CSV table of C-alpha atoms and ligand atoms in Angstrom, one decimal:
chain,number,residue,atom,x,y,z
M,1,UNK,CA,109.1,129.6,171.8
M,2,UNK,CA,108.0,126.1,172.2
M,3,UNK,CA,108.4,123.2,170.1
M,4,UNK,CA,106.2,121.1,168.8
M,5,UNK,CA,107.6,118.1,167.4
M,6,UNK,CA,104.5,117.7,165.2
M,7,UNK,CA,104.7,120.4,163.6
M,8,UNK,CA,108.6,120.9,163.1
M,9,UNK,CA,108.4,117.4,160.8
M,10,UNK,CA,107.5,117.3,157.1
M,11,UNK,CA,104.0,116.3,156.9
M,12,UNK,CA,104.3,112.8,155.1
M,13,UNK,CA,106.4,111.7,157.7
M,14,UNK,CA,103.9,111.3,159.9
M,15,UNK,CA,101.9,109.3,158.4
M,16,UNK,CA,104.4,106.9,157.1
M,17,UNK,CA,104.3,103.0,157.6
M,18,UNK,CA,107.6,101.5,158.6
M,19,UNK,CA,108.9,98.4,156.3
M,20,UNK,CA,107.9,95.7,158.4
M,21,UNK,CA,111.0,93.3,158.5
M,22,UNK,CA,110.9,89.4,159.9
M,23,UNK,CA,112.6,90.3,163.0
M,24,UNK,CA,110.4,93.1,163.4
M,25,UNK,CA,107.3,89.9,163.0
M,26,UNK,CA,109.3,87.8,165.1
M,27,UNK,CA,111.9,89.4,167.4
M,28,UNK,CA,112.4,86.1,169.7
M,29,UNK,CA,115.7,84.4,169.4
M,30,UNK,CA,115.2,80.9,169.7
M,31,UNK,CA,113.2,79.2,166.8
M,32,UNK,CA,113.0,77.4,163.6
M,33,UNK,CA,114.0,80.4,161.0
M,34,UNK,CA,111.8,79.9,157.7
M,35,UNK,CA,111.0,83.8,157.3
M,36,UNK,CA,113.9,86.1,155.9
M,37,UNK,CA,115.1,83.9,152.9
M,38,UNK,CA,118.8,83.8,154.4
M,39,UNK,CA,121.0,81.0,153.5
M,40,UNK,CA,120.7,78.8,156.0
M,41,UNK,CA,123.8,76.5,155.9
M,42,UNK,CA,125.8,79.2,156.8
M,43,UNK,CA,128.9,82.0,155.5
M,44,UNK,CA,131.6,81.1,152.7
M,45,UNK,CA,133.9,82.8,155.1
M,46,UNK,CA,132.8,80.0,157.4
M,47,UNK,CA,131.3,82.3,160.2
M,48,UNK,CA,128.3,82.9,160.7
M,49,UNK,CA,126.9,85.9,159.3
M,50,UNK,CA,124.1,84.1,157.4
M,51,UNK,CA,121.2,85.7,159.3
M,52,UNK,CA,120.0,89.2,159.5
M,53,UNK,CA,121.3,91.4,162.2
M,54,UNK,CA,119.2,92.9,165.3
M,55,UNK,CA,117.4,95.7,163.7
M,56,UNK,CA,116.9,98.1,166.5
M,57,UNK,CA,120.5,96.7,168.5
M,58,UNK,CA,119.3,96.5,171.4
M,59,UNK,CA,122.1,94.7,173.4
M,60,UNK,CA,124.2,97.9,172.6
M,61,UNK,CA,121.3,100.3,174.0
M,62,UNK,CA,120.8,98.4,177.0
M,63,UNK,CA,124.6,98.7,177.6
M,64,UNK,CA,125.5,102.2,176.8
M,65,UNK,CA,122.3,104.0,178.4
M,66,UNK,CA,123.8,103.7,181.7
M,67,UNK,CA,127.1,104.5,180.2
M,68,UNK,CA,125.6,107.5,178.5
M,69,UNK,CA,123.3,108.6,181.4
M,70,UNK,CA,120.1,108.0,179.2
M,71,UNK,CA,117.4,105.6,178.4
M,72,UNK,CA,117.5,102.9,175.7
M,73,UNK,CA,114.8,104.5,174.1
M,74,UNK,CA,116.6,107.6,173.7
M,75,UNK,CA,119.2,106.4,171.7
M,76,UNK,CA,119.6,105.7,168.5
M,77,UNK,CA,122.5,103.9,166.3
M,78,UNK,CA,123.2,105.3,162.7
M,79,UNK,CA,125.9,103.6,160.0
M,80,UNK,CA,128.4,106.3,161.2
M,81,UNK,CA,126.9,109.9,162.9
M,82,UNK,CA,126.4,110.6,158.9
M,83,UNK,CA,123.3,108.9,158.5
M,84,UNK,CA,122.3,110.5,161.3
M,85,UNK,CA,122.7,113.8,159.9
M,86,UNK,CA,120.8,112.8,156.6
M,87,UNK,CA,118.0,111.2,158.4
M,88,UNK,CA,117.2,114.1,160.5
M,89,UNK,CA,117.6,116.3,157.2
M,90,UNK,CA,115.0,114.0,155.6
M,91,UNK,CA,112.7,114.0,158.2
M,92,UNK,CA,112.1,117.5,159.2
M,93,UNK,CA,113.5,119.7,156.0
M,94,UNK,CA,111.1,120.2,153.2
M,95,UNK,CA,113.7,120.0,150.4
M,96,UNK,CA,113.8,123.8,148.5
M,97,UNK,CA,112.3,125.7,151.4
M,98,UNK,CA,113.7,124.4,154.5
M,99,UNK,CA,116.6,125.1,155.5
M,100,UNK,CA,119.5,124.5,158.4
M,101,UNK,CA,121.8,126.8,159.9
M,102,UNK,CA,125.7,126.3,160.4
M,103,UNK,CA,128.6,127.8,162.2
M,104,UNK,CA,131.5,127.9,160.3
M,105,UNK,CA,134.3,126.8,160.4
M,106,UNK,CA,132.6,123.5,160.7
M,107,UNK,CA,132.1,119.9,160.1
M,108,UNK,CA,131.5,119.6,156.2
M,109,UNK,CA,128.9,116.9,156.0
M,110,UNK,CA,126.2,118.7,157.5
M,111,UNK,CA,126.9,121.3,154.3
M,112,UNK,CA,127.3,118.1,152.0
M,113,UNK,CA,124.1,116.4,153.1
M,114,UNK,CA,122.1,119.6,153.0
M,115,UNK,CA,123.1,119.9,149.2
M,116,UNK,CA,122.1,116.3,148.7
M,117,UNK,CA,118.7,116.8,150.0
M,118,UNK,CA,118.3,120.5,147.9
M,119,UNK,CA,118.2,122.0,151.8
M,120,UNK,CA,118.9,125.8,151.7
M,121,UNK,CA,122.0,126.7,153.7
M,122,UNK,CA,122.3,129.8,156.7
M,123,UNK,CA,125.9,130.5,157.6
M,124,UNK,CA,126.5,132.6,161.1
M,125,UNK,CA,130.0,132.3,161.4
M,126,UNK,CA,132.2,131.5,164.7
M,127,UNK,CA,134.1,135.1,166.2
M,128,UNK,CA,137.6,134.6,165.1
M,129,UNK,CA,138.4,132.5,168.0
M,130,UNK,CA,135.7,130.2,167.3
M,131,UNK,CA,132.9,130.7,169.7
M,132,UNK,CA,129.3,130.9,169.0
M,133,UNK,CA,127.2,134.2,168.5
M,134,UNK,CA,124.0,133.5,169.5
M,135,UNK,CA,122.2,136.7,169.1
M,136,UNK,CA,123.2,136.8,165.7
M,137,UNK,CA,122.2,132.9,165.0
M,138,UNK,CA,119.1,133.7,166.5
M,139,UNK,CA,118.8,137.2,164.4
M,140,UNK,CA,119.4,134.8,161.2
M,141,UNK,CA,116.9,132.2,161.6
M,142,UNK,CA,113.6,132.7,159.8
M,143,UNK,CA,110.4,130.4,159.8
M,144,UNK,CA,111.8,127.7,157.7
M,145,UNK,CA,114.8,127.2,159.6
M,146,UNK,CA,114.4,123.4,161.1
M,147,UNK,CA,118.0,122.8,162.7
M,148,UNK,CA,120.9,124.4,164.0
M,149,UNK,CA,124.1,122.5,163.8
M,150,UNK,CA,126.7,122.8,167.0
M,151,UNK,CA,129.4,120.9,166.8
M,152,UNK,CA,131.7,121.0,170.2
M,153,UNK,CA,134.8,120.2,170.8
M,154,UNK,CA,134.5,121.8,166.9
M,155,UNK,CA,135.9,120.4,164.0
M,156,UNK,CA,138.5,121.9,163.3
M,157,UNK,CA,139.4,124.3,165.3
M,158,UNK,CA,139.0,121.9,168.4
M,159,UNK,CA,137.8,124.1,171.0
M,160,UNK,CA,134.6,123.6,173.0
M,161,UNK,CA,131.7,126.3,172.9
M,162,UNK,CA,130.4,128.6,175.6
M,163,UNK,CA,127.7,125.9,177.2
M,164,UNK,CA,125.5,129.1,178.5
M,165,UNK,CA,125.8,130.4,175.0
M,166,UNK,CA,124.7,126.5,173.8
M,167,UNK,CA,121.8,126.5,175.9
M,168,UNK,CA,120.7,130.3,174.9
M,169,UNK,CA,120.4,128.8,171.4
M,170,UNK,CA,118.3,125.6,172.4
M,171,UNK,CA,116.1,127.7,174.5
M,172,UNK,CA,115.5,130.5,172.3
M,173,UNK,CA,115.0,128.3,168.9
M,174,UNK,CA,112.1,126.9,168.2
M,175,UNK,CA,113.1,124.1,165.7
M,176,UNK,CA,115.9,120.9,166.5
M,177,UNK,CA,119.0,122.0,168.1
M,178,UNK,CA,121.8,119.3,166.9
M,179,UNK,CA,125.0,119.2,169.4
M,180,UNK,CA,127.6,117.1,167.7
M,181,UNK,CA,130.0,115.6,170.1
M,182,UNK,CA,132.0,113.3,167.9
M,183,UNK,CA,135.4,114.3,170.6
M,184,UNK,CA,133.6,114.8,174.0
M,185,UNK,CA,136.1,111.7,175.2
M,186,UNK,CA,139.0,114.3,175.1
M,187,UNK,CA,137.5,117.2,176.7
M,188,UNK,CA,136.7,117.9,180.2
M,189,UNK,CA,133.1,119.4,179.4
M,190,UNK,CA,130.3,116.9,180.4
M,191,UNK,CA,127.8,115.9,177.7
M,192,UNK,CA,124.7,117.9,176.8
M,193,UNK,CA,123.2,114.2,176.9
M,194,UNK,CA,122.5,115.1,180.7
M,195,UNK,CA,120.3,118.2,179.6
M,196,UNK,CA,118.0,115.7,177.3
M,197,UNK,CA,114.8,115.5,179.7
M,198,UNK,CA,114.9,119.9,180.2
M,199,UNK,CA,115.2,120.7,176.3
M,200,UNK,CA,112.7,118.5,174.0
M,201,UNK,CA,114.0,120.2,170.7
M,202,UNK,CA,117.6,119.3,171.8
M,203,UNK,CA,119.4,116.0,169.9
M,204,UNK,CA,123.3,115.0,171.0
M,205,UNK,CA,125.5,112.9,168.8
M,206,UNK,CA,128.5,111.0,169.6
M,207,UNK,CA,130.4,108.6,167.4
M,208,UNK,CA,132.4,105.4,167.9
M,209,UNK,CA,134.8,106.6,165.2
M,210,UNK,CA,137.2,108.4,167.1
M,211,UNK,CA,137.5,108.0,171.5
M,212,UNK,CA,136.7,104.5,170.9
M,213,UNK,CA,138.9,103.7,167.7
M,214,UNK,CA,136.3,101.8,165.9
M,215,UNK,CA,136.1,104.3,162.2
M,216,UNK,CA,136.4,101.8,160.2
M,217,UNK,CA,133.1,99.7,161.4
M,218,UNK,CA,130.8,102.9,160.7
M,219,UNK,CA,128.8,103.4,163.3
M,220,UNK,CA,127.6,106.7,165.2
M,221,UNK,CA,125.0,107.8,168.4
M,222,UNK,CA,122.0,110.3,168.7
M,223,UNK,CA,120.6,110.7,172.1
M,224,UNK,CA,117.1,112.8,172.2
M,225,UNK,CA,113.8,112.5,173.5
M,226,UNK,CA,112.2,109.3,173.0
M,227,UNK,CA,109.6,110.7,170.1
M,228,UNK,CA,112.5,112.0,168.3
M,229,UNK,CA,114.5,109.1,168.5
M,230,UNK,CA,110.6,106.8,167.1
M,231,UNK,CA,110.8,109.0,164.1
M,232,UNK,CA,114.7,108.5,163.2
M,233,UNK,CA,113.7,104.7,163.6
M,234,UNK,CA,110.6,104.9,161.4
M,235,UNK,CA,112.8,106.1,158.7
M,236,UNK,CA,115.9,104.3,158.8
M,237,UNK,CA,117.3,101.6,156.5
M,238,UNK,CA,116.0,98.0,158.5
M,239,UNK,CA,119.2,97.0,159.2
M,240,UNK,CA,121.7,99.9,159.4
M,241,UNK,CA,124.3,98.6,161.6
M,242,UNK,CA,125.8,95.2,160.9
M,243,UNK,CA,126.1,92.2,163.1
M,244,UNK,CA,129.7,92.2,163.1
M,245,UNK,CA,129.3,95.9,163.8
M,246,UNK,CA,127.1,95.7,166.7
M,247,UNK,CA,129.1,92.4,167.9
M,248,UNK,CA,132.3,94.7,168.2
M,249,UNK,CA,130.8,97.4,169.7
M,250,UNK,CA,129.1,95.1,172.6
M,251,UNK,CA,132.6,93.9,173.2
M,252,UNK,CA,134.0,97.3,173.6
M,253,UNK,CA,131.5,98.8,176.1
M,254,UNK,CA,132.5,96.0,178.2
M,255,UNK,CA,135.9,97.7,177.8
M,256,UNK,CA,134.5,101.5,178.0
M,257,UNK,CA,136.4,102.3,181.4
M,258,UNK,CA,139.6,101.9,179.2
M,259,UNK,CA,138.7,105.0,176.9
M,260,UNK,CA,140.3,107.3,179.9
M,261,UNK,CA,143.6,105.6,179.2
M,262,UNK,CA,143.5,106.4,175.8
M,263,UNK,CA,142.8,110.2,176.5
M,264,UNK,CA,145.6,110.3,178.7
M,265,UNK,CA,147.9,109.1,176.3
M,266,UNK,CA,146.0,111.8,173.5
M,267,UNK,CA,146.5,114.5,176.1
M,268,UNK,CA,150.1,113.5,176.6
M,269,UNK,CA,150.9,113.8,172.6
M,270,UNK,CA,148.9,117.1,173.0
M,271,UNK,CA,151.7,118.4,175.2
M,272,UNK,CA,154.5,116.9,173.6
M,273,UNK,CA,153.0,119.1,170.4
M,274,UNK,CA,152.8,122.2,172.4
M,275,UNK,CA,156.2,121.8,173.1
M,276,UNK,CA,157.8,121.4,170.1
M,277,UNK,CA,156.0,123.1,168.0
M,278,UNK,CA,156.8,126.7,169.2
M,279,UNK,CA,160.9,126.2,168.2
M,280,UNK,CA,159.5,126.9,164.4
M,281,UNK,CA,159.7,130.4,163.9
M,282,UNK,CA,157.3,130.0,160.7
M,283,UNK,CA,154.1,128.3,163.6
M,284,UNK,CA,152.2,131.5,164.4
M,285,UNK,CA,149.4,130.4,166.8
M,286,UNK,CA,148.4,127.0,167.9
M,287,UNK,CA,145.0,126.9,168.6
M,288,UNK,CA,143.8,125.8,172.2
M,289,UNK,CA,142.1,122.2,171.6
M,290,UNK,CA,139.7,119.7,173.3
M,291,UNK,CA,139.8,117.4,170.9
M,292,UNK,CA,142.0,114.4,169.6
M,293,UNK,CA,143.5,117.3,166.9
M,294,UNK,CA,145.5,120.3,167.0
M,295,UNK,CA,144.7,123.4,164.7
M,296,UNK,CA,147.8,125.2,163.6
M,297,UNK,CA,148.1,128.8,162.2
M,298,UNK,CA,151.5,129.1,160.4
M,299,UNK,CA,153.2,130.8,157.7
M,300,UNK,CA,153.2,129.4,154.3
M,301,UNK,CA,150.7,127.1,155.1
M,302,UNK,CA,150.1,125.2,151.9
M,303,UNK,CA,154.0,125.0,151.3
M,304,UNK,CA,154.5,123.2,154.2
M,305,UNK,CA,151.5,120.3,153.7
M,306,UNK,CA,152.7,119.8,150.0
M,307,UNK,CA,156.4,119.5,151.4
M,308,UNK,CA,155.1,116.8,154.5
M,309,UNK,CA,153.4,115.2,151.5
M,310,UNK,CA,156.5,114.6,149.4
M,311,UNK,CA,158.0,113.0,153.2
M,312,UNK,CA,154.7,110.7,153.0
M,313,UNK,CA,153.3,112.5,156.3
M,314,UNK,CA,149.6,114.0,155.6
M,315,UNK,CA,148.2,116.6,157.6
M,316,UNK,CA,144.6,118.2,157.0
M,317,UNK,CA,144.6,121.4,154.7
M,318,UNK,CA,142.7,123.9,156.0
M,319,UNK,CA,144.2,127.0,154.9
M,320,UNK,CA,141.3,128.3,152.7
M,321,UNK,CA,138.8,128.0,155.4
M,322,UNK,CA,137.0,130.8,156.6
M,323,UNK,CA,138.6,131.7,159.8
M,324,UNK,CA,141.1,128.8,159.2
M,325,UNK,CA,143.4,130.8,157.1
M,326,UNK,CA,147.3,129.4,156.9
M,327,UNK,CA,146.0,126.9,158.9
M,328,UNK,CA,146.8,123.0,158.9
M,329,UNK,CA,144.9,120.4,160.7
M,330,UNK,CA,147.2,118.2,163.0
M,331,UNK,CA,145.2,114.9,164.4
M,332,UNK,CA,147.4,113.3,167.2
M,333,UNK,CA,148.7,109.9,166.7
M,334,UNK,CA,151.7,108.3,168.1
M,335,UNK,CA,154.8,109.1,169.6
M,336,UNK,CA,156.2,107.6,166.9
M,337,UNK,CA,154.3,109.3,164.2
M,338,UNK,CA,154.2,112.6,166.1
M,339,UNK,CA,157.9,112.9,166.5
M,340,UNK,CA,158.3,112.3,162.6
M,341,UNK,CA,156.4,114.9,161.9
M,342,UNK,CA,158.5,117.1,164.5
M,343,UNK,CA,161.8,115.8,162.5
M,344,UNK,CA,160.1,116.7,159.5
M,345,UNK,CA,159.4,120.3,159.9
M,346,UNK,CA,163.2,120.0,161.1
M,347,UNK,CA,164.3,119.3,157.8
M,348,UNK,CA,162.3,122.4,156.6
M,349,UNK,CA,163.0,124.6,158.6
M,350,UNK,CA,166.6,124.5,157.6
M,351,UNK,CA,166.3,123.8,154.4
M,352,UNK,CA,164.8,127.6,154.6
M,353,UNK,CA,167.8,129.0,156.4
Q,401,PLP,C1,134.6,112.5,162.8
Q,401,PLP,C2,133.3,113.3,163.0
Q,401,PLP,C3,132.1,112.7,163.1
Q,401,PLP,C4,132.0,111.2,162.9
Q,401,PLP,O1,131.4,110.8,161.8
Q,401,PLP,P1,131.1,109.2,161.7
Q,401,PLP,O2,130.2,109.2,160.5
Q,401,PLP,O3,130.4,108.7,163.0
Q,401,PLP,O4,132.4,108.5,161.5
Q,401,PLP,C5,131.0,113.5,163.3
Q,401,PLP,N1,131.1,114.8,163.6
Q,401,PLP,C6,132.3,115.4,163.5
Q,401,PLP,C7,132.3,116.8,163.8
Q,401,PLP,C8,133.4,114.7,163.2
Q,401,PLP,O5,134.6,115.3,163.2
């Protein structure tokens, strides 16, 4: 089926005209500034974050195209990968009859933001160890159906999904295929950002929040095909990403060959958990991972995150997930932190015996 980006939008987006902001009037850098009422003495903080920030950040595309293997215009920047998931919800699902189809267990917000924007809901769920059907997603899409959410390595069960099956889905849907890669850094699979320029109705997103350690400064990627990436533009918030934001990331790409350190050191704490875990008679399976997390099947589940509450440690509940059941969600951190979860389940453990 082919895909016709035209068409695949909600009508009134195309015709919409873009707020028009000073720095989209006058992009140049150098000049007397008389034209976005900013305070022009400067911050009370003392720095200066007086004027308004580069709305379309292009120092950061210019860097991370090559880094990502794509071009600048195929990328686009959101306030975390969660405005990028509302955007494309607003742009191409007509709220109550559109709708999206997800493969749970999943990321929640694609569930959260489809509520928001009255989007109906499709569930095809993963096989029990988490890998895609794509006959059946395929089987359960119907003419409204506008995007499929993939999200590998998945969250949270941390595995990465059968690319053949990926692409058997992107070639055999007509509408947006969305392949979220929020903890591609920690597997060995290479990006589906390399496969942009053989599937137009493909649309990758990464994130700064977890590889590169930057959550807190909210900002996410989506890599697509140039007209794509025009309309997300068109409808975003002028200036989405802050200059302090886009001033931090700039000064981690020049760090970006550093991330592989980091993933060793993940992949290390990875072990060190597969290790020690396995002494509990109560851990039933842990769950392969590519991720920065490990999923954990184990008896008594929800006994066991209340008691690692009480000892301050917090793990993800995820026991009442479909597909998830008596599982907790571990997410690596340090030696230090790991090993006082390990003493932890120590204490329980004989505290049961
Ligand atoms: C953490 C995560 C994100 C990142 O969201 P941000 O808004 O960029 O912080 C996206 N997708 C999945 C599956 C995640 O787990």
């Amino acid at each position: 089926m082919a895909f016709e980006l035209e068409k695949l939008l909600r009508p009134h987006i195309l015709s919409i005209k873009p707020y028009s902001s000073a720095r989209d009037e006058y992009s140049g850098k150098i000049g007397v500034f008389l034209d976005a009422n900013e305070n022009p003495y400067g911050s009370l903080t003392g720095e200066a974050f007086n004027r308004y920030p580069d709305p379309y950040q292009a120092d950061i595309k210019e860097k991370l195209a090559p880094i990502k293997g794509v071009k600048p215009e195929q990328i686009f920047l959101g306030n975390g990968s969660d405005e990028a998931i509302d955007l494309l919800m607003r742009a191409f699902c007509i709220p109550g009859k559109d709708n999206i189809v997800l493969l749970p267990p999943t990321y929640g917000m694609y569930e959260v933001s489809a509520a928001i924007n009255d989007i109906a809901i499709k569930k095809v769920p993963l096989t029990p160890d988490f890998q895609l059907q794509p006959d059946s997603i395929i089987e359960a899409v119907d003419e409204n159906s506008k995007i499929i959410f993939i999200c590998s390595p998945n969250n949270p069960s941390g595995n990465k999904m059968d690319r053949n099956a990926i692409r058997k889905i992107i070639e055999q849907f007509s509408g947006l295929v969305v392949v979220d890669e929020a903890y591609i850094e920690f597997s060995d699979e290479p990006s589906f950002a390399v496969e942009l320029d053989t599937f137009p109705n493909l649309l990758v997103m990464q994130t700064f929040s977890k590889a590169w350690g930057l959550a807190n400064l909210r900002i996410g990627m989506a890599f697509a095909s140039q007209e794509i990436i025009r309309i997300l533009n068109l409808i975003k918030p002028p200036y989405n990403i802050s200059g302090l934001t886009q001033q931090k990331v700039l000064e981690s790409l020049e760090k970006a060959s550093e991330i592989k350190d980091l993933v060793h050191k993940v992949f290390e704490e990875r072990m060190y958990f597969e290790n020690e875990l396995p002494q509990f008679d109560f851990v039933r399976k842990i769950f392969p991972t590519h991720a920065n997390f490990l999923l954990v099947r184990m008896d008594n589940a929800r006994q066991i995150y209340e008691y690692l509450i009480s000892q301050m440690i917090i793990l993800r509940d995820r026991s009442k997930v479909q597909l998830c059941e008596d599982c907790l969600r571990i997410s690596l951190g340090t030696r230090e932190e790991n090993t006082s979860l390990i003493q932890a389940l120590k204490t329980y453990h004989s505290n049961l015996n």
